[in-house]
CSV table of C-alpha atoms in Angstrom, one decimal:
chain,number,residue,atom,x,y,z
J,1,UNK,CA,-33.7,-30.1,16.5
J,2,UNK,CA,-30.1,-31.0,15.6
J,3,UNK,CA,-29.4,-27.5,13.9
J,4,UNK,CA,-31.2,-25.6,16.7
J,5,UNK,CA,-28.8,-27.1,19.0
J,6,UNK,CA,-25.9,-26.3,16.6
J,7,UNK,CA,-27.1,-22.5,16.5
J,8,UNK,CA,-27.4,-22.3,20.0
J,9,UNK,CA,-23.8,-23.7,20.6
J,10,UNK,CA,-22.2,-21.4,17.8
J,11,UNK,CA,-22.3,-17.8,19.8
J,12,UNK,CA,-20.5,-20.3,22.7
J,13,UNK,CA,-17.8,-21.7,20.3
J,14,UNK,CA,-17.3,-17.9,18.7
J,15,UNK,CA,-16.8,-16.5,22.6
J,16,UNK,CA,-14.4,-19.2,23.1
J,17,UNK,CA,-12.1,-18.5,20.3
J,18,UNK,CA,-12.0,-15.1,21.0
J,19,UNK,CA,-11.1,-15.6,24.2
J,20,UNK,CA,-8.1,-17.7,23.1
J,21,UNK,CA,-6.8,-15.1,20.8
J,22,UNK,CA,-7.0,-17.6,17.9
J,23,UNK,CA,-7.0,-16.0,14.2
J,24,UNK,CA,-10.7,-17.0,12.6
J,25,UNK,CA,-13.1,-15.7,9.9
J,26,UNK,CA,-16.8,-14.8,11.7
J,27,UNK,CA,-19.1,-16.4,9.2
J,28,UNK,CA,-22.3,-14.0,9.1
J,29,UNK,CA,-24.9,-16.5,9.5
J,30,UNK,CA,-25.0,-19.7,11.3
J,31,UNK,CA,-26.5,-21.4,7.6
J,32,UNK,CA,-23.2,-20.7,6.2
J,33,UNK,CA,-20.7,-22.2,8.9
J,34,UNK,CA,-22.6,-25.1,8.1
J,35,UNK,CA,-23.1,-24.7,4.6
J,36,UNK,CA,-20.0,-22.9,2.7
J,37,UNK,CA,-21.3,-20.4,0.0
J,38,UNK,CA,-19.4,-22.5,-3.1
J,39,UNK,CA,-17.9,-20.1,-5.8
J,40,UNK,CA,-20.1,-19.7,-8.9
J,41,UNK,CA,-19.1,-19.3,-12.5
J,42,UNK,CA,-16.0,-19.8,-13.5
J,43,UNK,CA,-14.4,-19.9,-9.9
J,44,UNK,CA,-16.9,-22.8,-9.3
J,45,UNK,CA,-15.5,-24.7,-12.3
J,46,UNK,CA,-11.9,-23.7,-11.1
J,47,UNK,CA,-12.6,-24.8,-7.7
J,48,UNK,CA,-13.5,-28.7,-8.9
J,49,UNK,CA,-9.7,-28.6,-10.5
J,50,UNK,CA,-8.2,-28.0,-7.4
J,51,UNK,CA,-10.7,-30.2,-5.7
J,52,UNK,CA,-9.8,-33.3,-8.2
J,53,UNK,CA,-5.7,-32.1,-7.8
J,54,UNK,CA,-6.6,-32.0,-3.6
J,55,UNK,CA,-8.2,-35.3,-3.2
J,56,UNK,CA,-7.5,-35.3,0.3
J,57,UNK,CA,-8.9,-31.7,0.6
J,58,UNK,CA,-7.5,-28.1,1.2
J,59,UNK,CA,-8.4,-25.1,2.6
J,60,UNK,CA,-7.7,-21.7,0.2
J,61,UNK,CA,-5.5,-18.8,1.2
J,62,UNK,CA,-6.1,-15.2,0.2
J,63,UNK,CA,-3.2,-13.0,-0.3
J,64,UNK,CA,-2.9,-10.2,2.5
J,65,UNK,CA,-1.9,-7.3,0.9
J,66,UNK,CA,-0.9,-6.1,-3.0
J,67,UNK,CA,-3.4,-5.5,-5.8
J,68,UNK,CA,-4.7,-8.6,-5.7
J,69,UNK,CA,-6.4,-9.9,-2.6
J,70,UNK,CA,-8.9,-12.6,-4.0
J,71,UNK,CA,-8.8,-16.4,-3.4
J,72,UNK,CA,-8.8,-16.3,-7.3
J,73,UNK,CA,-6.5,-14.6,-9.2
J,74,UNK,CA,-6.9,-14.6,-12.9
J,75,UNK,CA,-4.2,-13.5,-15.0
J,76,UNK,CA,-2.6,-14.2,-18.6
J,77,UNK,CA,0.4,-15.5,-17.2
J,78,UNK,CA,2.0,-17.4,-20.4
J,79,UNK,CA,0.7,-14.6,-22.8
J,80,UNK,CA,-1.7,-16.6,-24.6
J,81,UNK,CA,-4.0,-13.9,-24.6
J,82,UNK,CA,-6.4,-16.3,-22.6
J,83,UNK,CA,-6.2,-16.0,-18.5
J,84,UNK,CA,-4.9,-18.1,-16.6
J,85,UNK,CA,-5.9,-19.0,-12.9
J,86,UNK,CA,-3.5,-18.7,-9.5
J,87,UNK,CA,-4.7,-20.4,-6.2
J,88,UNK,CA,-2.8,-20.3,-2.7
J,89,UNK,CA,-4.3,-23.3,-0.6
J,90,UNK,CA,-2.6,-25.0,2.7
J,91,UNK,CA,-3.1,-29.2,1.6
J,92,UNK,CA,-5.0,-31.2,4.6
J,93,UNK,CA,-2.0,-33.8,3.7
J,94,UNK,CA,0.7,-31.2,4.7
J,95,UNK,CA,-0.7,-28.5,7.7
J,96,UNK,CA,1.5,-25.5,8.3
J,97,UNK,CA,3.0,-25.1,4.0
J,98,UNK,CA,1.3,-23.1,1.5
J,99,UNK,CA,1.1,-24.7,-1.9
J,100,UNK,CA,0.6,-22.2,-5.4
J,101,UNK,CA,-1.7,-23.8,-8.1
J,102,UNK,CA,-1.4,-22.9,-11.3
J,103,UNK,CA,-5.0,-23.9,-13.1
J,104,UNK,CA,-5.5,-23.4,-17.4
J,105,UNK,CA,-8.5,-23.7,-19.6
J,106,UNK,CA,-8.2,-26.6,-21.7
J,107,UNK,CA,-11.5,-27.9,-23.8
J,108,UNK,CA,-13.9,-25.8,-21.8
J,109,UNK,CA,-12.5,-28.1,-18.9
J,110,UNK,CA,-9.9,-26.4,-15.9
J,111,UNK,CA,-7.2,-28.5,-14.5
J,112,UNK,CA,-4.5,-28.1,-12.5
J,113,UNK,CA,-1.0,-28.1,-14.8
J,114,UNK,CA,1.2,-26.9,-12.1
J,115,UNK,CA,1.8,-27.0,-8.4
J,116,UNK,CA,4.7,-25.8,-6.6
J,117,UNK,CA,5.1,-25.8,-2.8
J,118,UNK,CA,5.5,-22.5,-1.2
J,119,UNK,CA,8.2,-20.9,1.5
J,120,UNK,CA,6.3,-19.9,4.1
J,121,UNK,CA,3.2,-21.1,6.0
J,122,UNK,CA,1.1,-18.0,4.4
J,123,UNK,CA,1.1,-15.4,1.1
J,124,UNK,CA,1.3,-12.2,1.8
J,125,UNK,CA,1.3,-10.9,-1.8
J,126,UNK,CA,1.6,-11.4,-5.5
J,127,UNK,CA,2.7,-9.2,-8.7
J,128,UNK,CA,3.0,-10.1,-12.3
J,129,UNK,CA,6.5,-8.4,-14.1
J,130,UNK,CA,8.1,-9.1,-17.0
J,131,UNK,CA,11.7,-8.8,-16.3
J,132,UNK,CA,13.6,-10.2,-18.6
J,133,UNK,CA,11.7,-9.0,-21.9
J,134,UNK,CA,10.3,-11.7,-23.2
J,135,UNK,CA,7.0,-11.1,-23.2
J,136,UNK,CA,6.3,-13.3,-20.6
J,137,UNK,CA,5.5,-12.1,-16.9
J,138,UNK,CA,7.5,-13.3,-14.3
J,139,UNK,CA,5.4,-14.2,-10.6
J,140,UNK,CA,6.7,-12.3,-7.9
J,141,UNK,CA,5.5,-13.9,-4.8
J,142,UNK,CA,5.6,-12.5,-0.7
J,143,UNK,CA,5.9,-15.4,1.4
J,144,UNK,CA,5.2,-15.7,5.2
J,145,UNK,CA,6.3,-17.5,7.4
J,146,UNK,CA,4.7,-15.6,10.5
J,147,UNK,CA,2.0,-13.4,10.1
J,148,UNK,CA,3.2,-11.2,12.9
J,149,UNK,CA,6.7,-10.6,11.1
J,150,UNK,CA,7.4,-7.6,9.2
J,151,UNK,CA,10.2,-9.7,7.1
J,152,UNK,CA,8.9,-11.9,3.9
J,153,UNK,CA,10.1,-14.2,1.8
J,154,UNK,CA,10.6,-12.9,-1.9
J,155,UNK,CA,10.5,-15.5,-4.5
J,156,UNK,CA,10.6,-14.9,-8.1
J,157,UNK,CA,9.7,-17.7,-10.7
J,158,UNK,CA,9.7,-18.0,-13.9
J,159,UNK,CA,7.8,-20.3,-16.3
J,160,UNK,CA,9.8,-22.9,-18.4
J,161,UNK,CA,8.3,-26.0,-20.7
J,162,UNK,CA,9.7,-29.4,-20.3
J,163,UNK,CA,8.3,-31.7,-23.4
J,164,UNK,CA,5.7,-28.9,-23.5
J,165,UNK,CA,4.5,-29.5,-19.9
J,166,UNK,CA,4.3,-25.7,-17.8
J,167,UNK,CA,6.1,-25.3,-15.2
J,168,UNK,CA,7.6,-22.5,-12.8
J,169,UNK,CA,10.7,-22.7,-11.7
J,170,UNK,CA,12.5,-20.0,-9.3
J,171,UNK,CA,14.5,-17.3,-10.6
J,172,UNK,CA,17.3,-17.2,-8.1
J,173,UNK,CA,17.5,-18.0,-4.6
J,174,UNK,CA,14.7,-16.2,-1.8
J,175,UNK,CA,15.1,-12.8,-0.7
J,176,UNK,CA,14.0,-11.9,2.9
J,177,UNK,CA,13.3,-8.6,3.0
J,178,UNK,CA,10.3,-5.7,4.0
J,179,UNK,CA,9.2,-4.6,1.0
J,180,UNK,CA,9.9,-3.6,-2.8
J,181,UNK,CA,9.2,-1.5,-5.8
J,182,UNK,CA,9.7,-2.8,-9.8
J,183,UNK,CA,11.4,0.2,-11.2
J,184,UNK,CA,13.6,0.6,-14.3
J,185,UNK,CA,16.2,2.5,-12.1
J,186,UNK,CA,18.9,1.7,-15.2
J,187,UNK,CA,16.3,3.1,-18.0
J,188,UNK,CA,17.4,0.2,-20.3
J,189,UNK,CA,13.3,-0.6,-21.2
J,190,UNK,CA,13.2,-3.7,-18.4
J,191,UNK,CA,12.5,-3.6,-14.5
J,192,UNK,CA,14.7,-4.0,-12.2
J,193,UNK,CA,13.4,-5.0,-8.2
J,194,UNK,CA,14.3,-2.8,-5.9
J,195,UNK,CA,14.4,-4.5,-2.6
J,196,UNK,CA,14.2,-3.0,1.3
J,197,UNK,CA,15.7,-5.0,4.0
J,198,UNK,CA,15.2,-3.7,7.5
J,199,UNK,CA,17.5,-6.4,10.3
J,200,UNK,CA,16.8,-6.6,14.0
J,201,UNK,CA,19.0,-8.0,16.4
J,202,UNK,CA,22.1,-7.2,18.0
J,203,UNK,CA,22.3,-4.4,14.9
J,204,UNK,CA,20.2,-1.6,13.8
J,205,UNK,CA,20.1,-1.3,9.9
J,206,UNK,CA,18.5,-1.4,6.7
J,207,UNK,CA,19.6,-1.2,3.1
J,208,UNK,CA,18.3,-1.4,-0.1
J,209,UNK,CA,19.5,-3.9,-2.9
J,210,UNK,CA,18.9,-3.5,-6.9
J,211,UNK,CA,18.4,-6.5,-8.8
J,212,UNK,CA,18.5,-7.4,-12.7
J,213,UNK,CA,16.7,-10.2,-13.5
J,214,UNK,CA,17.7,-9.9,-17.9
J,215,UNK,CA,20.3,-12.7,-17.3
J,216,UNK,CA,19.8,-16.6,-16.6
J,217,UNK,CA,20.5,-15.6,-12.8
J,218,UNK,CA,19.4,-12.2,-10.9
J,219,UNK,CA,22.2,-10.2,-10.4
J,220,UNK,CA,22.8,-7.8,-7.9
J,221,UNK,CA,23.5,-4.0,-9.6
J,222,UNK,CA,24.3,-2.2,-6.3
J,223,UNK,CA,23.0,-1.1,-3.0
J,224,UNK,CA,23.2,1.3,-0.2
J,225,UNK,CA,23.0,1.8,3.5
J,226,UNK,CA,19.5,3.2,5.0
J,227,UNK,CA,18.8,4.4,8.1
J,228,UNK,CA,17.5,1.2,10.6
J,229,UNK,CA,15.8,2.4,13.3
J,230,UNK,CA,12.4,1.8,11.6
J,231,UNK,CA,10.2,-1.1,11.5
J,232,UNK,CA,8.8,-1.2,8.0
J,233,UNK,CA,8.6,0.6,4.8
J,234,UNK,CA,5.1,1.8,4.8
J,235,UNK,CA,4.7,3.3,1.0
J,236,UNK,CA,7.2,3.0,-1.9
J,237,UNK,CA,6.9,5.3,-4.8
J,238,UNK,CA,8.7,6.5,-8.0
J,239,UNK,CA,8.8,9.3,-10.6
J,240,UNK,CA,10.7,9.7,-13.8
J,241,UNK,CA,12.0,13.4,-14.0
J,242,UNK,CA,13.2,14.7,-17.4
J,243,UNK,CA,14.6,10.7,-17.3
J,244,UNK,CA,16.1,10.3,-14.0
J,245,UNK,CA,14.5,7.8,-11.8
J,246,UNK,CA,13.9,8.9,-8.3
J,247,UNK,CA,12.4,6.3,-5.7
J,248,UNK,CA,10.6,7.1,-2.6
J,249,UNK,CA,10.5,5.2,0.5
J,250,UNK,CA,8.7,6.0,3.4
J,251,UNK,CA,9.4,4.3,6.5
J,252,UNK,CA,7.6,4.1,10.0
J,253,UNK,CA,10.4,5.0,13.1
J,254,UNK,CA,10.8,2.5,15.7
J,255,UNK,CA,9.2,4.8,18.1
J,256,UNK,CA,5.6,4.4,16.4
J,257,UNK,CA,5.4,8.5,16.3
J,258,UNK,CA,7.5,9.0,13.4
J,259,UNK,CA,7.9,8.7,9.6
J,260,UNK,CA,11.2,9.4,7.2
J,261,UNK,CA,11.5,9.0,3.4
J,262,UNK,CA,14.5,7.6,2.0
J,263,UNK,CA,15.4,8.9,-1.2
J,264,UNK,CA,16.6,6.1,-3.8
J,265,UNK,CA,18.8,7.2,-6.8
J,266,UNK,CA,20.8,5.7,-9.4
J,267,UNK,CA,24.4,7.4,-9.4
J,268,UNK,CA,26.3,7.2,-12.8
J,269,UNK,CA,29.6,8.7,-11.0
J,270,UNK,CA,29.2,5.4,-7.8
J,271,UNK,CA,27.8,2.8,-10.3
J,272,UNK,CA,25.3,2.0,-8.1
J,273,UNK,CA,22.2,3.1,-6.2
J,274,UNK,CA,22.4,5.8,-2.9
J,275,UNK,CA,19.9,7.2,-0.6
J,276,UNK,CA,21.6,11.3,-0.3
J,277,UNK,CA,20.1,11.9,3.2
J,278,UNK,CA,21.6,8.7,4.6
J,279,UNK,CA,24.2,9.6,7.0
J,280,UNK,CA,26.9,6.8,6.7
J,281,UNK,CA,29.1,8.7,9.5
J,282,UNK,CA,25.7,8.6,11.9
J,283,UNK,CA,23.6,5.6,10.8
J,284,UNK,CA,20.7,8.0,10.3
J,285,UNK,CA,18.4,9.7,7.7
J,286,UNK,CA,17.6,13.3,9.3
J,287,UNK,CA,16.6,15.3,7.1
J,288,UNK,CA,13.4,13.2,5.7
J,289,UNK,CA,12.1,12.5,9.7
J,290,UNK,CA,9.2,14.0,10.7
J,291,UNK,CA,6.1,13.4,13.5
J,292,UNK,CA,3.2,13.9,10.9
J,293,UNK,CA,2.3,10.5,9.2
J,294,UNK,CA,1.7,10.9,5.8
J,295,UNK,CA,3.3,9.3,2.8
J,296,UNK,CA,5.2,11.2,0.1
J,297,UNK,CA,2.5,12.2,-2.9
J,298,UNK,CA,2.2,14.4,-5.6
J,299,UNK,CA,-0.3,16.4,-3.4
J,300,UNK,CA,-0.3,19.3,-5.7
J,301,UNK,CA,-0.9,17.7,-9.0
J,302,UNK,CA,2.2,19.0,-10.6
J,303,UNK,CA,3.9,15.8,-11.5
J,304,UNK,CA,6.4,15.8,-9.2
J,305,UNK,CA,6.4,13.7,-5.8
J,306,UNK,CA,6.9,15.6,-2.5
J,307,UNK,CA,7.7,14.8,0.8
J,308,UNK,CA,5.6,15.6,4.1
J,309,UNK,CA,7.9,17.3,6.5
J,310,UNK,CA,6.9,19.3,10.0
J,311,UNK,CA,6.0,23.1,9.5
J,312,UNK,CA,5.9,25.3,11.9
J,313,UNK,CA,2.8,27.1,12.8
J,314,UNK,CA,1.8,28.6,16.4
J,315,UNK,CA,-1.4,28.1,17.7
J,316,UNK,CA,-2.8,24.8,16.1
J,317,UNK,CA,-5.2,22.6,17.8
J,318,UNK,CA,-3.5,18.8,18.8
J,319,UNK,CA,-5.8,17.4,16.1
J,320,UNK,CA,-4.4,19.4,13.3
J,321,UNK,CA,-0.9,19.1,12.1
J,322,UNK,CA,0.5,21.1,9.6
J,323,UNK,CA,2.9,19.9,6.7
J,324,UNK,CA,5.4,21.7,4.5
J,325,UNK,CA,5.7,19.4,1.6
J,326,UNK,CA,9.2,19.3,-0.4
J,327,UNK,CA,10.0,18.1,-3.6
J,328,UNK,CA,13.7,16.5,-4.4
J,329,UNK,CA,16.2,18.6,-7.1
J,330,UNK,CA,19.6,17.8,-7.3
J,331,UNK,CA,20.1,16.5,-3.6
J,332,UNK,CA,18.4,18.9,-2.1
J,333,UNK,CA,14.4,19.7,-0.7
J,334,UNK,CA,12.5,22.8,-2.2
J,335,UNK,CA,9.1,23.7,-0.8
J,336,UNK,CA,6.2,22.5,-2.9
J,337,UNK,CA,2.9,23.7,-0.8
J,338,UNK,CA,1.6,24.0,2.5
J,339,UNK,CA,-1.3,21.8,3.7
J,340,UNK,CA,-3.1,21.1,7.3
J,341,UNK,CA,-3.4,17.6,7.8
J,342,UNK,CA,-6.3,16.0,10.4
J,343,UNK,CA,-5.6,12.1,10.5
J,344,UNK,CA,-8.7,11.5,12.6
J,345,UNK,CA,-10.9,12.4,9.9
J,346,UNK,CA,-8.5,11.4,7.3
J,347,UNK,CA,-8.1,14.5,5.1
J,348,UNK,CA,-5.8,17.3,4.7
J,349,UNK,CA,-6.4,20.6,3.2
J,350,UNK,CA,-4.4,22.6,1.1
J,351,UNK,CA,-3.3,25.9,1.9
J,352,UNK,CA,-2.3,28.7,-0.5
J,353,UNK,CA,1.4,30.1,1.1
J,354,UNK,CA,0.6,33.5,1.2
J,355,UNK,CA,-2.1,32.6,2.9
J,356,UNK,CA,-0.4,29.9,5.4
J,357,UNK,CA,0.4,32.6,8.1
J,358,UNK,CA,-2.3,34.8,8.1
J,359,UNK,CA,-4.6,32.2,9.1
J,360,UNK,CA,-6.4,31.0,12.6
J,361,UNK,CA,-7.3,27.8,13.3
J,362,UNK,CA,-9.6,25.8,15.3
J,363,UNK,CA,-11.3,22.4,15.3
J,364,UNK,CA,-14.2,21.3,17.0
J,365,UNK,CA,-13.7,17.5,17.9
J,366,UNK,CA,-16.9,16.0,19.2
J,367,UNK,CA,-18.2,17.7,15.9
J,368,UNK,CA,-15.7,16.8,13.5
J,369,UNK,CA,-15.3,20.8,12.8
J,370,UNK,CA,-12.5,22.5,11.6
J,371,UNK,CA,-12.5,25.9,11.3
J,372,UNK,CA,-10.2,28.6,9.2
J,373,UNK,CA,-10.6,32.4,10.2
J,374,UNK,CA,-8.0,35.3,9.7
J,375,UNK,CA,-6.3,36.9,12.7
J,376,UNK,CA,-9.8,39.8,13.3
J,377,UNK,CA,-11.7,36.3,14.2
J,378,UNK,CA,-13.6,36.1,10.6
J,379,UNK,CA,-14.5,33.5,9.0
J,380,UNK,CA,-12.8,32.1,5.9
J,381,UNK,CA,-14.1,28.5,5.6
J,382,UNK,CA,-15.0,25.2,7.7
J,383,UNK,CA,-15.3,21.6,6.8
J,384,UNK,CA,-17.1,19.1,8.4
J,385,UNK,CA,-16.5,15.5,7.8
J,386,UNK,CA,-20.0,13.0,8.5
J,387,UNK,CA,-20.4,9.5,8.3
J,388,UNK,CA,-22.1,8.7,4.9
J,389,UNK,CA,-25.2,7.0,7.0
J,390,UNK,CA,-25.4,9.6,9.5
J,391,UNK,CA,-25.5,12.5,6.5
J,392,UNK,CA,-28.0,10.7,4.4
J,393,UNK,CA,-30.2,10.2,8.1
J,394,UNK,CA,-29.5,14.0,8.3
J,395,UNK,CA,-29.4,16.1,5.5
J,396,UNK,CA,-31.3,19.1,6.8
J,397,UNK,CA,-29.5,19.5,9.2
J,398,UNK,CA,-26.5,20.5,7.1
J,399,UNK,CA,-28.0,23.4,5.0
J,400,UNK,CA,-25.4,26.0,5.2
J,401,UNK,CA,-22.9,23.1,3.6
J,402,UNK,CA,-22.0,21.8,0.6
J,403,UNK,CA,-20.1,18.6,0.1
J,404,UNK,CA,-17.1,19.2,-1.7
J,405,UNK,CA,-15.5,15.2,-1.1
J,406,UNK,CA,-16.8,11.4,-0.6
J,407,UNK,CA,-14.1,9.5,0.3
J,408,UNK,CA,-13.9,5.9,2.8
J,409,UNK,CA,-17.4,6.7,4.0
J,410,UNK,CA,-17.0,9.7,4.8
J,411,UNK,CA,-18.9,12.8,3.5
J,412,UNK,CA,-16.7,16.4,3.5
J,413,UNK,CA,-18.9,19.5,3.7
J,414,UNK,CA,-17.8,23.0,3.7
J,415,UNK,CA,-19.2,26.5,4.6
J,416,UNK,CA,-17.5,29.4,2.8
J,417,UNK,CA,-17.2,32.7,4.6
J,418,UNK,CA,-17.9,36.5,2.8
J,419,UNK,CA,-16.4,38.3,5.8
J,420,UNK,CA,-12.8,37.7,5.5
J,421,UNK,CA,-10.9,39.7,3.0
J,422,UNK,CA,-9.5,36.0,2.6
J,423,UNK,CA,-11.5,34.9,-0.3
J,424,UNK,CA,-11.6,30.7,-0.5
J,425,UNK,CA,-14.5,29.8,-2.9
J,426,UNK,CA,-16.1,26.2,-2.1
J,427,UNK,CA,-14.6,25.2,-5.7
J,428,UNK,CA,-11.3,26.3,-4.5
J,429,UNK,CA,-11.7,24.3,-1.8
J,430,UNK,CA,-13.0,21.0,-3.8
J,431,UNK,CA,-9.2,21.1,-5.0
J,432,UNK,CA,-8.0,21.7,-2.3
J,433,UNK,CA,-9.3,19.1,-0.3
J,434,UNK,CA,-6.8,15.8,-0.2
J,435,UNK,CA,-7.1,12.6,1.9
J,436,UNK,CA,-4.8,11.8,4.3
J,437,UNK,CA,-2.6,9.6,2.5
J,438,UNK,CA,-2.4,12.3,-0.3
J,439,UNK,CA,-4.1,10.4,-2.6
């Protein structure tokens, strides 16, 4: 009777909370708001460690964003050649702080050996880099301290051995900042951080700091002015080019309807880092800004990174946007490839540039359609883009198409016309096919 009351009342409590706009996790089944599905395996055994460390209980956190989002994360982090386990929890004792449990194997039995109190109220990511060549990675931790805040807290800590007892200790002082890249921008064989910064206030602007962590304390190799009139640094990226190190930033404009790329490069002649399409006389990076909202990619699959800009092309549908992408040579942008680019169905397609203004276009959006023709009206291709469910419910009725990409649920299928003396084969088009991001 008890639990049927408890069901009853849980839709109620659920409304409530939603109501008050507080941040929650919807459990899928009453059973398990009552009962919590305990870890199994070797999380189970690491979750008794930090249960006999938290005797006064915990609840985990899971990192928000990085490559590794798990409540869990098992890494060799002393080089042992046996992993390791890292743990984010907020301690019942001490509501509002994040704490970071280190947890080893020792006799078949995991125990906590190290526990250091975080600098935020939340994680937002973790990294492993070694980055002072010594074989030994260094944690490279995002801290929050409000999830609505663009800024986080870098800290970077190293491990050290008191009387053999592990510890971490941190590796400099915190770093607010937006985001970051480990590059080896000075090609000497170890990573430097390359940090973003973006400030609000009273003052627009952004810059971006090197750091060299080889020393006993980071040390600062140079920076440069960026453009500020952005709110974060959406993708960062970086290419090695016959041994020059070029880093990509792309940034999302205050306005919400634009992107720019900032170009980061070592400069022997300056001794430091510079962004060459940073304006220092205007404050702004022109040349990079443009409405489409793609990230910078080697699109092409040449090697090289390029850069979305705006191309210009009459007659397009407001779904459809087409992109000139460029690729960066000795301070200046040469065209790579054309592409037209539909973020609603997240995909682009590439298009051959002697081809690029001889074609029509039109797109079909209560059917997902998009359709290529040459200026007589006949047909060079379409592509469709169906829900996985709704194509495997469906099949038949997609008989004149073939799916040339699977990709975030969604199935692409394309219809190759013989009209046209445009000839684009359904293989050509399985290459040519990207998704949005230009992955």
């Amino acid at each position: 009777m008890q639990l049927k009351i408890l069901k009853a009342f849980i839709p109620v409590l659920i409304l409530a909370l939603v109501l008050s706009g507080c941040s929650f996790r919807l459990f899928s089944t009453a059973e398990e708001l009552i009962y919590p599905v305990s870890p199994s395996g070797e999380n189970a055994n690491v979750q008794k460690a930090l249960d006999s460390y938290f005797k006064n209980g915990y609840s985990l956190k899971t990192p928000i964003s990085g490559d590794y989002k798990t409540s869990y994360i098992f890494y060799d982090i002393d080089s042992d050649s046996q992993e390791e386990a890292v743990a984010f929890c907020e301690p019942s004792s001490n509501p509002g702080t994040v704490s970071m449990a280190v947890i080893d194997k020792a006799d078949a039995n995991w125990r906590v050996i190290c526990c250091i109190e975080g600098q935020g109220a939340d994680v937002y990511s973790v990294d492993f880099r070694d980055l002072n060549g010594d074989d030994i990675p260094e944690l490279i931790i995002l801290w929050d301290a409000f999830n609505s805040s663009a800024s986080h807290i870098m800290s970077v800590y190293r491990q050290i051995y008191d009387n053999g007892k592990f510890s971490l200790s941190a590796f400099g002082k915190p770093v607010t900042m937006n985001n970051y890249i480990a590059v080896d921008i000075e090609k000497d064989g170890f990573d430097e951080l390359l940090v973003f910064t973006v400030d609000s206030g009273d003052s627009i602007s952004a810059d971006a700091v090197i750091y060299s962590y080889k020393k006993s304390t980071p040390v600062a190799l140079g920076s440069t002015k960026l453009d500020g009139h952005i709110s974060s640094y959406k993708n960062i990226a970086c290419e090695n080019v016959n041994g020059q190190i070029y880093v990509y930033a792309d940034a999302v404009k205050s306005n919400g309807s634009q992107m720019l790329t900032e170009v980061i490069v070592w400069s022997d002649y300056y001794d430091t880092i510079i962004s060459p399409f940073y304006s220092y006389f205007t404050g702004i990076t022109k040349d990079t800004t443009r409405s489409v909202k793609l990230n910078s990619a080697d699109i092409n699959g040449d090697g090289r990174i390029e850069i979305p800009l705006d191309a210009k092309k009459d007659s397009l549908p407001p779904q459809v946007e087409a992109v000139d992408w460029n690729y960066y040579k000795d301070a200046v942008l040469l065209h790579s490839c054309y592409s037209l680019a539909i973020e609603k169905n997240n995909y682009q397609i590439i298009v051959p540039d002697h081809y690029f203004n001889e074609i029509c276009v039109s797109y079909d959006a209560d059917n997902a359609l998009l359709a290529v023709s040459d200026k007589n009206g006949k047909n060079i291709f379409k592509i469709i883009s169906v829900l996985n469910s709704a194509y495997t419910d469906n099949k038949t009725d997609y008989s004149d198409y073939t799916e040339i990409m699977n990709n975030s649920g969604y199935i692409y299928l394309a219809y190759s016309g013989n009209d046209s003396d445009i000839k684009i084969t359904l293989e050509d088009l399985k290459s040519m096919i990207k998704s949005y991001e230009g992955e």
